[in-house]
Amino acid sequence: KSINEESLEVDIGGETKDGRRCQLWKNLLNRRDGSFIVRYKLYETCYNFYINILYNAAHITSSPYFFKGPIQPEDCYCPKKDIKKWLEDFECNTNYNQLQIDLNKFHNVNFDAFHKNAVNRFNNSQQSSVCNYVVKSNKVYRTCYGQHIGFKIFMDAILISLARKVILPDFEIFSNLGDWPLMKNEQSKAQFPMFSWCGSKETMDIVMPTYDLTEASLQCMGRVSLDMLSVQGNIERKWTEKEEKCFWRGRDSSKERLHLITIARKHPELINASLTNFFFFRNEEHKYGPKAKHESFFKFFDYKYQLNLDGTVAAYRFPFLLIGDSVVFKQDSPYYEHFYSDLTPWVHYIPIKKDLSNLVELLKWAKRNDDKVKEISKAGRAYAENNLLPQHVFCYHATLFHEWSKKLISSVEIREGMELVEEPDSKGCHCDLSSKDEL
């Protein structure tokens, strides 16, 4: 049913400890399917918090919603004491398929048995960089090794964010700061547990949600404009209005991406594809160029068919493609993110061969089978809505670290030379850890 956005009114508010109206920002996203997303960001602790949703001046659904509070903003350090209770209250799914696969590879983990070798391997490495993290008494400590350690900011951010929300168990990890998974299966006896953002069939790394998806979850309604909610509110065309073509933009980070350009030029009626940057194959820009101008990710969904094509590793755009209302053609790949094992080909996406040899054939099939393709699109989107939103990203990390802590037999201690990851200063925070009524 069509809803007139001008007739929809959302009022969110509450009061601070000293009786002022809470400072917050609200955002209404129209999904253009008869549903809306309402989200808000708090800037200080809020009490007597309410959400009123009215249509034609009348409350709808279960509105009004009321919470005594306190309701905390993201940057308040007010952790709950019981992580099991927190996972339950946060409605976390604690039975993740990939998490179980990854952790079942390790038992009775003794960091003291491999720590020195791990440090020696990465200490002066110019190819790979890692950080050794220790969470002790809900404080985060680390030492980083390798030449390029800038991506430590992403691990710092999720660990600090979780520590604000719940008392984490003491644990220790090595975290890979690059895209390529590091622990080769064929050398398993010489390997050790490594937490990475991407996995592969040839490696045994423990996979976390990517830094891309995690930052989008932490910084939505902040410095990040592309997130799993904003995508849904910025799609302009309904299914019947979309152009029946495959749309793709990206850099030259694999030979298959170059090959896609060749295919697109032969079949412009089926594929709109261009490279946006040349780095890996600069000497072939004359053949596969010119570079296309930047295109808003939201405009991708003017087209029915999206292509998830590997770069150097898995393409981290996959969650954002799924949550849109187009259908995803996914390339066969040895690489995977933390959720791939949940997905089923021909249910959540349309599989294509790694060399793209059947892409044209399947695009023609899609045009002949629009109803089936639309169902695949809906299933992919439904999966993303139920498994890849910010709540789910927090849940996966918290569950992973909680379960990992049970695997350790070595004592978790702050190692010599580690630095404390400082908790950013927060203002306007008032903790009431005895309260059970928290949103």
Short mmCIF file of C-alpha atoms in Angstrom, two decimals:
data_model
loop_
_atom_site.label_atom_id
_atom_site.label_comp_id
_atom_site.label_asym_id
_atom_site.label_seq_id
_atom_site.Cartn_x
_atom_site.Cartn_y
_atom_site.Cartn_z
CA LYS A 1 0.00 0.00 0.00
CA SER A 2 1.28 3.42 -0.95
CA ILE A 3 1.88 5.80 1.95
CA ASN A 4 2.09 9.55 1.56
CA GLU A 5 5.34 10.56 3.23
CA GLU A 6 3.98 14.04 3.99
CA SER A 7 1.23 12.45 6.11
CA LEU A 8 3.75 10.46 8.17
CA GLU A 9 5.03 12.12 11.32
CA VAL A 10 7.76 10.77 13.59
CA ASP A 11 8.50 12.44 16.91
CA ILE A 12 11.41 11.16 19.01
CA GLY A 13 12.55 12.71 22.25
CA GLY A 14 13.22 12.54 25.94
CA GLU A 15 14.93 14.47 28.67
CA THR A 16 18.41 14.64 30.16
CA LYS A 17 19.24 14.10 33.80
CA ASP A 18 18.86 17.84 34.44
CA GLY A 19 15.50 18.05 32.62
CA ARG A 20 16.55 19.43 29.23
CA ARG A 21 15.27 17.94 25.98
CA CYS A 22 17.73 15.33 24.71
CA GLN A 23 19.93 16.29 21.81
CA LEU A 24 19.42 13.83 18.94
CA TRP A 25 19.21 13.57 15.16
CA LYS A 26 16.50 11.54 13.46
CA ASN A 27 16.41 10.30 9.89
CA LEU A 28 13.43 8.99 7.92
CA LEU A 29 14.23 6.67 4.99
CA ASN A 30 11.51 5.88 2.46
CA ARG A 31 11.95 2.37 1.01
CA ARG A 32 9.28 3.16 -1.61
CA ASP A 33 7.53 -0.15 -1.06
CA GLY A 34 5.04 1.10 1.51
CA SER A 35 7.55 0.88 4.37
CA PHE A 36 9.89 3.35 6.05
CA ILE A 37 13.01 3.14 8.18
CA VAL A 38 13.20 5.50 11.14
CA ARG A 39 16.58 5.84 12.79
CA TYR A 40 18.04 8.24 15.30
CA LYS A 41 21.37 9.14 16.86
CA LEU A 42 21.67 10.30 20.46
CA TYR A 43 24.34 12.71 21.65
CA GLU A 44 23.74 12.41 25.40
CA THR A 45 22.12 10.09 27.93
CA CYS A 46 18.36 10.27 27.67
CA TYR A 47 15.52 9.43 30.11
CA ASN A 48 11.75 9.10 29.64
CA PHE A 49 12.46 8.35 26.02
CA TYR A 50 9.56 8.19 23.57
CA ILE A 51 8.92 7.42 19.91
CA ASN A 52 5.64 8.60 18.37
CA ILE A 53 4.71 7.42 14.87
CA LEU A 54 1.60 9.04 13.42
CA TYR A 55 -0.12 8.84 10.06
CA ASN A 56 -2.73 11.47 9.31
CA ALA A 57 -2.28 12.60 12.94
CA ALA A 58 -3.22 9.16 14.36
CA HIS A 59 -0.84 6.75 16.08
CA ILE A 60 -0.05 3.63 14.04
CA THR A 61 1.31 0.17 14.87
CA SER A 62 2.11 0.11 18.62
CA SER A 63 2.91 3.81 18.87
CA PRO A 64 3.56 5.52 21.20
CA TYR A 65 6.67 3.70 22.45
CA PHE A 66 8.07 4.65 25.86
CA PHE A 67 11.31 3.74 27.64
CA LYS A 68 12.17 4.95 31.11
CA GLY A 69 15.87 4.79 30.31
CA PRO A 70 18.61 5.60 30.54
CA ILE A 71 19.16 5.35 26.80
CA GLN A 72 22.84 5.74 25.95
CA PRO A 73 24.56 7.26 22.92
CA GLU A 74 27.27 5.29 21.16
CA ASP A 75 30.21 6.99 22.87
CA CYS A 76 29.14 6.39 26.50
CA TYR A 77 31.14 3.88 28.51
CA CYS A 78 28.32 2.13 30.40
CA PRO A 79 28.97 -1.60 29.90
CA LYS A 80 26.53 -4.26 31.06
CA LYS A 81 28.11 -6.80 33.38
CA ASP A 82 26.76 -10.07 31.95
CA ILE A 83 27.65 -10.73 28.32
CA LYS A 84 25.28 -13.70 28.07
CA LYS A 85 22.40 -11.51 29.22
CA TRP A 86 23.52 -8.74 26.88
CA LEU A 87 23.56 -11.11 23.89
CA GLU A 88 20.08 -12.27 24.83
CA ASP A 89 18.72 -8.73 25.34
CA PHE A 90 20.31 -7.62 22.08
CA GLU A 91 18.49 -10.52 20.37
CA CYS A 92 21.73 -11.95 19.01
CA ASN A 93 21.83 -15.18 17.07
CA THR A 94 24.63 -17.08 18.81
CA ASN A 95 24.67 -20.00 16.38
CA TYR A 96 26.62 -18.64 13.41
CA ASN A 97 27.61 -21.19 10.80
CA GLN A 98 30.94 -19.66 9.72
CA LEU A 99 31.87 -18.85 13.31
CA GLN A 100 31.44 -22.49 14.30
CA ILE A 101 33.42 -23.70 11.28
CA ASP A 102 36.27 -21.33 12.07
CA LEU A 103 36.49 -21.92 15.83
CA ASN A 104 36.16 -25.70 15.57
CA LYS A 105 39.62 -25.73 14.01
CA PHE A 106 41.18 -24.69 17.32
CA HIS A 107 41.21 -26.24 20.79
CA ASN A 108 43.19 -25.48 23.96
CA VAL A 109 44.89 -22.44 22.45
CA ASN A 110 48.14 -21.53 24.19
CA PHE A 111 49.42 -18.16 22.99
CA ASP A 112 52.68 -18.63 24.84
CA ALA A 113 53.46 -21.59 22.55
CA PHE A 114 53.44 -19.56 19.31
CA HIS A 115 53.56 -15.89 20.29
CA LYS A 116 57.31 -15.47 19.74
CA ASN A 117 57.22 -17.13 16.31
CA ALA A 118 54.25 -15.01 15.30
CA VAL A 119 56.03 -11.80 16.28
CA ASN A 120 59.18 -12.85 14.43
CA ARG A 121 57.17 -13.61 11.30
CA PHE A 122 55.51 -10.21 11.08
CA ASN A 123 57.80 -7.85 13.00
CA ASN A 124 59.65 -6.48 9.98
CA SER A 125 57.37 -7.76 7.25
CA GLN A 126 56.78 -5.54 4.23
CA GLN A 127 54.07 -7.81 2.84
CA SER A 128 51.72 -8.34 5.79
CA SER A 129 50.83 -6.41 8.92
CA VAL A 130 49.10 -7.64 12.06
CA CYS A 131 48.23 -6.46 15.54
CA ASN A 132 48.36 -8.53 18.71
CA TYR A 133 45.38 -7.47 20.85
CA VAL A 134 44.71 -8.23 24.48
CA VAL A 135 41.41 -7.38 26.12
CA LYS A 136 41.94 -7.40 29.89
CA SER A 137 39.47 -6.10 32.49
CA ASN A 138 37.48 -4.59 29.59
CA LYS A 139 40.43 -2.47 28.46
CA VAL A 140 41.97 -2.88 25.00
CA TYR A 141 45.74 -3.16 24.51
CA ARG A 142 47.76 -3.83 21.38
CA THR A 143 51.14 -4.11 19.71
CA CYS A 144 51.29 -3.96 15.91
CA TYR A 145 53.85 -5.50 13.58
CA GLY A 146 54.66 -4.87 9.93
CA GLN A 147 55.08 -1.85 7.68
CA HIS A 148 51.47 -0.77 7.09
CA ILE A 149 49.46 -0.69 10.30
CA GLY A 150 46.98 2.11 9.58
CA PHE A 151 44.04 -0.28 9.42
CA LYS A 152 44.39 -0.92 13.15
CA ILE A 153 41.84 1.89 13.53
CA PHE A 154 39.09 -0.47 12.39
CA MET A 155 39.86 -3.17 14.97
CA ASP A 156 40.36 -0.51 17.63
CA ALA A 157 36.94 0.92 16.86
CA ILE A 158 34.87 -2.27 17.13
CA LEU A 159 36.67 -3.45 20.28
CA ILE A 160 36.22 -0.08 21.99
CA SER A 161 32.59 0.10 20.88
CA LEU A 162 31.81 -3.34 22.31
CA ALA A 163 33.64 -2.55 25.55
CA ARG A 164 31.36 0.48 26.01
CA LYS A 165 28.30 -1.74 25.79
CA VAL A 166 29.23 -4.90 27.70
CA ILE A 167 32.02 -6.30 29.88
CA LEU A 168 34.01 -8.42 27.45
CA PRO A 169 35.77 -11.58 28.62
CA ASP A 170 39.55 -11.44 28.84
CA PHE A 171 41.01 -12.70 25.56
CA GLU A 172 43.93 -12.39 23.16
CA ILE A 173 44.05 -12.43 19.36
CA PHE A 174 46.27 -11.71 16.39
CA SER A 175 44.38 -9.56 13.88
CA ASN A 176 45.32 -9.34 10.19
CA LEU A 177 45.34 -5.74 8.93
CA GLY A 178 45.31 -6.68 5.25
CA ASP A 179 42.72 -8.12 2.91
CA TRP A 180 44.47 -11.40 2.06
CA PRO A 181 43.96 -14.24 4.55
CA LEU A 182 47.35 -15.40 5.86
CA MET A 183 47.22 -18.90 7.34
CA LYS A 184 47.73 -21.51 4.59
CA ASN A 185 46.01 -24.88 5.04
CA GLU A 186 48.93 -26.89 3.67
CA GLN A 187 51.21 -25.41 6.34
CA SER A 188 48.70 -25.89 9.16
CA LYS A 189 51.24 -27.28 11.66
CA ALA A 190 53.26 -24.09 11.42
CA GLN A 191 50.21 -21.80 11.57
CA PHE A 192 48.40 -20.18 14.45
CA PRO A 193 44.99 -18.52 14.93
CA MET A 194 44.61 -15.34 12.89
CA PHE A 195 41.51 -13.14 12.80
CA SER A 196 40.91 -11.72 9.31
CA TRP A 197 38.27 -9.83 7.36
CA CYS A 198 38.31 -12.29 4.48
CA GLY A 199 38.65 -16.07 4.28
CA SER A 200 39.50 -18.45 1.47
CA LYS A 201 39.31 -22.14 0.65
CA GLU A 202 43.11 -22.34 0.91
CA THR A 203 43.42 -20.75 4.36
CA MET A 204 42.30 -21.30 7.96
CA ASP A 205 41.86 -17.70 9.13
CA ILE A 206 39.02 -16.89 11.54
CA VAL A 207 36.73 -14.54 9.64
CA MET A 208 35.15 -11.40 11.06
CA PRO A 209 32.74 -8.96 9.38
CA THR A 210 34.79 -6.80 7.00
CA TYR A 211 36.13 -3.44 8.09
CA ASP A 212 33.91 -1.92 5.38
CA LEU A 213 30.68 -3.35 6.81
CA THR A 214 31.82 -2.77 10.40
CA GLU A 215 32.71 0.87 9.86
CA ALA A 216 29.41 1.42 8.06
CA SER A 217 27.70 0.02 11.16
CA LEU A 218 29.69 2.13 13.61
CA GLN A 219 29.62 5.35 11.60
CA CYS A 220 26.14 5.33 10.05
CA MET A 221 24.52 8.73 10.65
CA GLY A 222 28.10 9.92 11.08
CA ARG A 223 30.99 10.24 8.65
CA VAL A 224 29.79 7.30 6.54
CA SER A 225 27.00 7.98 4.03
CA LEU A 226 26.82 4.46 2.55
CA ASP A 227 25.48 1.96 5.05
CA MET A 228 23.01 -0.92 5.12
CA LEU A 229 20.12 1.39 6.00
CA SER A 230 20.91 4.38 3.80
CA VAL A 231 21.01 2.11 0.73
CA GLN A 232 17.40 1.14 1.32
CA GLY A 233 16.25 4.75 1.58
CA ASN A 234 17.99 6.01 -1.55
CA ILE A 235 16.71 3.67 -4.25
CA GLU A 236 14.68 5.73 -6.68
CA ARG A 237 13.21 3.16 -9.07
CA LYS A 238 10.75 0.37 -8.43
CA TRP A 239 11.45 -3.06 -9.94
CA THR A 240 9.29 -2.38 -13.00
CA GLU A 241 11.05 0.94 -13.61
CA LYS A 242 14.60 -0.41 -13.52
CA GLU A 243 16.69 -0.79 -16.65
CA GLU A 244 17.13 -4.45 -17.61
CA LYS A 245 20.91 -4.34 -17.74
CA CYS A 246 23.81 -5.45 -15.59
CA PHE A 247 25.54 -2.45 -14.03
CA TRP A 248 29.09 -2.45 -12.66
CA ARG A 249 31.76 0.06 -11.70
CA GLY A 250 35.09 -0.62 -9.98
CA ARG A 251 38.85 -0.55 -10.25
CA ASP A 252 41.14 -2.87 -12.20
CA SER A 253 41.97 -5.26 -9.36
CA SER A 254 41.53 -8.56 -11.25
CA LYS A 255 41.85 -9.88 -14.81
CA GLU A 256 38.18 -10.85 -14.75
CA ARG A 257 37.29 -7.19 -14.26
CA LEU A 258 39.22 -6.36 -17.42
CA HIS A 259 37.48 -9.21 -19.22
CA LEU A 260 34.13 -7.81 -18.13
CA ILE A 261 34.88 -4.63 -20.08
CA THR A 262 35.50 -6.69 -23.21
CA ILE A 263 32.21 -8.56 -22.73
CA ALA A 264 30.31 -5.32 -22.06
CA ARG A 265 31.57 -3.77 -25.29
CA LYS A 266 30.30 -6.78 -27.23
CA HIS A 267 26.92 -6.71 -25.44
CA PRO A 268 26.03 -3.09 -24.62
CA GLU A 269 22.35 -4.06 -24.66
CA LEU A 270 23.00 -6.29 -21.61
CA ILE A 271 25.88 -4.73 -19.65
CA ASN A 272 26.89 -1.22 -18.59
CA ALA A 273 30.37 -1.66 -17.13
CA SER A 274 33.37 0.65 -16.78
CA LEU A 275 36.58 0.83 -14.77
CA THR A 276 36.92 3.81 -12.46
CA ASN A 277 40.64 3.56 -11.72
CA PHE A 278 43.76 1.88 -13.08
CA PHE A 279 46.38 0.71 -10.60
CA PHE A 280 47.20 -2.96 -11.22
CA PHE A 281 47.05 -2.78 -15.03
CA ARG A 282 48.04 0.81 -15.76
CA ASN A 283 49.80 -0.20 -18.97
CA GLU A 284 46.48 -1.47 -20.34
CA GLU A 285 44.40 1.64 -19.74
CA HIS A 286 44.55 2.42 -23.44
CA LYS A 287 42.78 -0.90 -24.07
CA TYR A 288 40.20 -0.97 -21.26
CA GLY A 289 39.76 2.74 -20.61
CA PRO A 290 38.88 5.51 -20.47
CA LYS A 291 38.20 5.70 -16.75
CA ALA A 292 34.57 6.35 -15.90
CA LYS A 293 33.53 9.15 -13.57
CA HIS A 294 32.45 8.29 -10.04
CA GLU A 295 28.86 7.05 -9.86
CA SER A 296 26.84 7.18 -6.65
CA PHE A 297 26.37 3.66 -5.29
CA PHE A 298 22.70 4.45 -4.87
CA LYS A 299 22.39 4.92 -8.64
CA PHE A 300 23.54 1.33 -9.20
CA PHE A 301 19.99 0.28 -8.32
CA ASP A 302 18.53 2.05 -11.32
CA TYR A 303 19.46 -1.29 -12.93
CA LYS A 304 17.93 -4.71 -12.25
CA TYR A 305 21.14 -6.73 -12.37
CA GLN A 306 24.14 -6.18 -10.11
CA LEU A 307 27.49 -7.94 -10.42
CA ASN A 308 29.60 -8.99 -7.44
CA LEU A 309 33.04 -9.51 -8.91
CA ASP A 310 36.21 -10.27 -6.93
CA GLY A 311 38.93 -7.67 -6.71
CA THR A 312 42.15 -8.67 -5.01
CA VAL A 313 39.99 -10.78 -2.66
CA ALA A 314 36.22 -10.94 -2.06
CA ALA A 315 34.35 -7.82 -3.13
CA TYR A 316 33.28 -6.19 0.14
CA ARG A 317 30.32 -4.50 -1.59
CA PHE A 318 28.28 -7.73 -1.52
CA PRO A 319 26.20 -6.89 1.61
CA PHE A 320 25.29 -3.50 0.14
CA LEU A 321 24.28 -5.09 -3.16
CA LEU A 322 22.09 -7.65 -1.41
CA ILE A 323 20.20 -5.06 0.63
CA GLY A 324 19.27 -3.14 -2.53
CA ASP A 325 16.26 -4.36 -4.49
CA SER A 326 18.13 -5.54 -7.58
CA VAL A 327 19.34 -9.11 -8.07
CA VAL A 328 23.01 -10.01 -7.59
CA PHE A 329 25.03 -12.09 -10.03
CA LYS A 330 27.87 -13.47 -7.91
CA GLN A 331 31.13 -14.72 -9.36
CA ASP A 332 32.39 -18.12 -8.21
CA SER A 333 35.30 -17.43 -5.89
CA PRO A 334 37.69 -19.07 -3.43
CA TYR A 335 37.26 -16.04 -1.15
CA TYR A 336 34.43 -15.42 1.29
CA GLU A 337 33.12 -13.06 3.95
CA HIS A 338 31.72 -14.13 7.31
CA PHE A 339 28.19 -14.76 5.97
CA TYR A 340 28.73 -16.48 2.60
CA SER A 341 28.19 -19.98 3.99
CA ASP A 342 24.61 -19.00 4.87
CA LEU A 343 23.72 -18.22 1.26
CA THR A 344 22.32 -20.57 -1.38
CA PRO A 345 22.90 -20.10 -5.13
CA TRP A 346 19.68 -19.53 -7.09
CA VAL A 347 17.93 -18.64 -3.82
CA HIS A 348 19.81 -15.55 -2.65
CA TYR A 349 21.84 -14.76 -5.78
CA ILE A 350 22.52 -15.97 -9.33
CA PRO A 351 25.89 -17.76 -9.56
CA ILE A 352 28.23 -17.15 -12.49
CA LYS A 353 31.48 -18.84 -13.44
CA LYS A 354 34.77 -17.34 -12.32
CA ASP A 355 35.82 -16.65 -15.92
CA LEU A 356 32.43 -15.00 -16.64
CA SER A 357 31.89 -17.34 -19.59
CA ASN A 358 28.19 -17.80 -18.77
CA LEU A 359 27.39 -14.20 -17.77
CA VAL A 360 25.76 -13.23 -21.07
CA GLU A 361 23.76 -16.45 -21.17
CA LEU A 362 22.44 -15.89 -17.63
CA LEU A 363 21.59 -12.25 -18.26
CA LYS A 364 19.47 -13.34 -21.23
CA TRP A 365 17.85 -15.98 -19.00
CA ALA A 366 17.11 -13.32 -16.40
CA LYS A 367 15.32 -11.13 -18.93
CA ARG A 368 13.12 -14.10 -19.89
CA ASN A 369 12.38 -15.06 -16.26
CA ASP A 370 11.63 -11.78 -14.54
CA ASP A 371 9.31 -13.24 -11.88
CA LYS A 372 11.93 -15.80 -10.77
CA VAL A 373 14.66 -13.17 -10.74
CA LYS A 374 12.53 -10.86 -8.63
CA GLU A 375 12.02 -13.65 -6.08
CA ILE A 376 15.80 -14.17 -5.87
CA SER A 377 16.22 -10.45 -5.35
CA LYS A 378 13.66 -10.47 -2.52
CA ALA A 379 15.32 -13.47 -0.83
CA GLY A 380 18.74 -11.84 -0.96
CA ARG A 381 17.39 -8.63 0.48
CA ALA A 382 15.50 -10.48 3.22
CA TYR A 383 18.67 -12.31 4.22
CA ALA A 384 20.59 -9.04 4.45
CA GLU A 385 17.82 -7.40 6.50
CA ASN A 386 17.88 -10.28 8.99
CA ASN A 387 21.63 -10.86 9.18
CA LEU A 388 23.75 -7.90 8.02
CA LEU A 389 22.39 -4.78 9.71
CA PRO A 390 24.43 -2.94 12.39
CA GLN A 391 22.82 -4.96 15.19
CA HIS A 392 23.98 -8.19 13.54
CA VAL A 393 27.52 -6.88 13.06
CA PHE A 394 27.78 -6.10 16.78
CA CYS A 395 26.30 -9.49 17.62
CA TYR A 396 28.70 -11.43 15.43
CA HIS A 397 31.77 -9.73 16.89
CA ALA A 398 30.58 -10.09 20.48
CA THR A 399 29.69 -13.76 20.02
CA LEU A 400 32.97 -14.48 18.25
CA PHE A 401 35.10 -12.94 21.00
CA HIS A 402 33.00 -14.53 23.73
CA GLU A 403 33.32 -18.02 22.22
CA TRP A 404 37.00 -17.47 21.41
CA SER A 405 37.79 -16.65 25.02
CA LYS A 406 36.62 -20.17 25.97
CA LYS A 407 39.27 -21.69 23.69
CA LEU A 408 42.23 -20.15 25.50
CA ILE A 409 44.26 -22.09 28.05
CA SER A 410 47.08 -19.56 28.33
CA SER A 411 46.73 -16.79 30.87
CA VAL A 412 45.55 -13.53 29.32
CA GLU A 413 48.04 -10.88 30.35
CA ILE A 414 49.06 -7.48 29.04
CA ARG A 415 52.28 -8.22 27.16
CA GLU A 416 55.42 -6.12 27.49
CA GLY A 417 55.38 -3.09 25.21
CA MET A 418 51.64 -3.11 24.56
CA GLU A 419 49.88 0.25 24.44
CA LEU A 420 46.44 1.00 25.79
CA VAL A 421 43.88 1.90 23.14
CA GLU A 422 42.47 5.03 24.68
CA GLU A 423 38.73 5.38 25.17
CA PRO A 424 37.66 8.65 23.47
CA ASP A 425 36.32 11.27 25.84
CA SER A 426 32.54 11.26 26.13
CA LYS A 427 30.28 14.04 27.35
CA GLY A 428 26.76 14.05 28.68
CA CYS A 429 26.92 10.41 29.83
CA HIS A 430 25.23 9.10 32.96
CA CYS A 431 25.36 5.37 33.63
CA ASP A 432 22.71 3.49 35.54
CA LEU A 433 23.87 -0.11 35.29
CA SER A 434 21.04 -1.33 37.48
CA SER A 435 18.44 -0.29 34.93
CA LYS A 436 16.82 -3.03 32.88
CA ASP A 437 14.72 -0.75 30.69
CA GLU A 438 17.17 0.20 27.98
CA LEU A 439 16.59 0.49 24.25
#
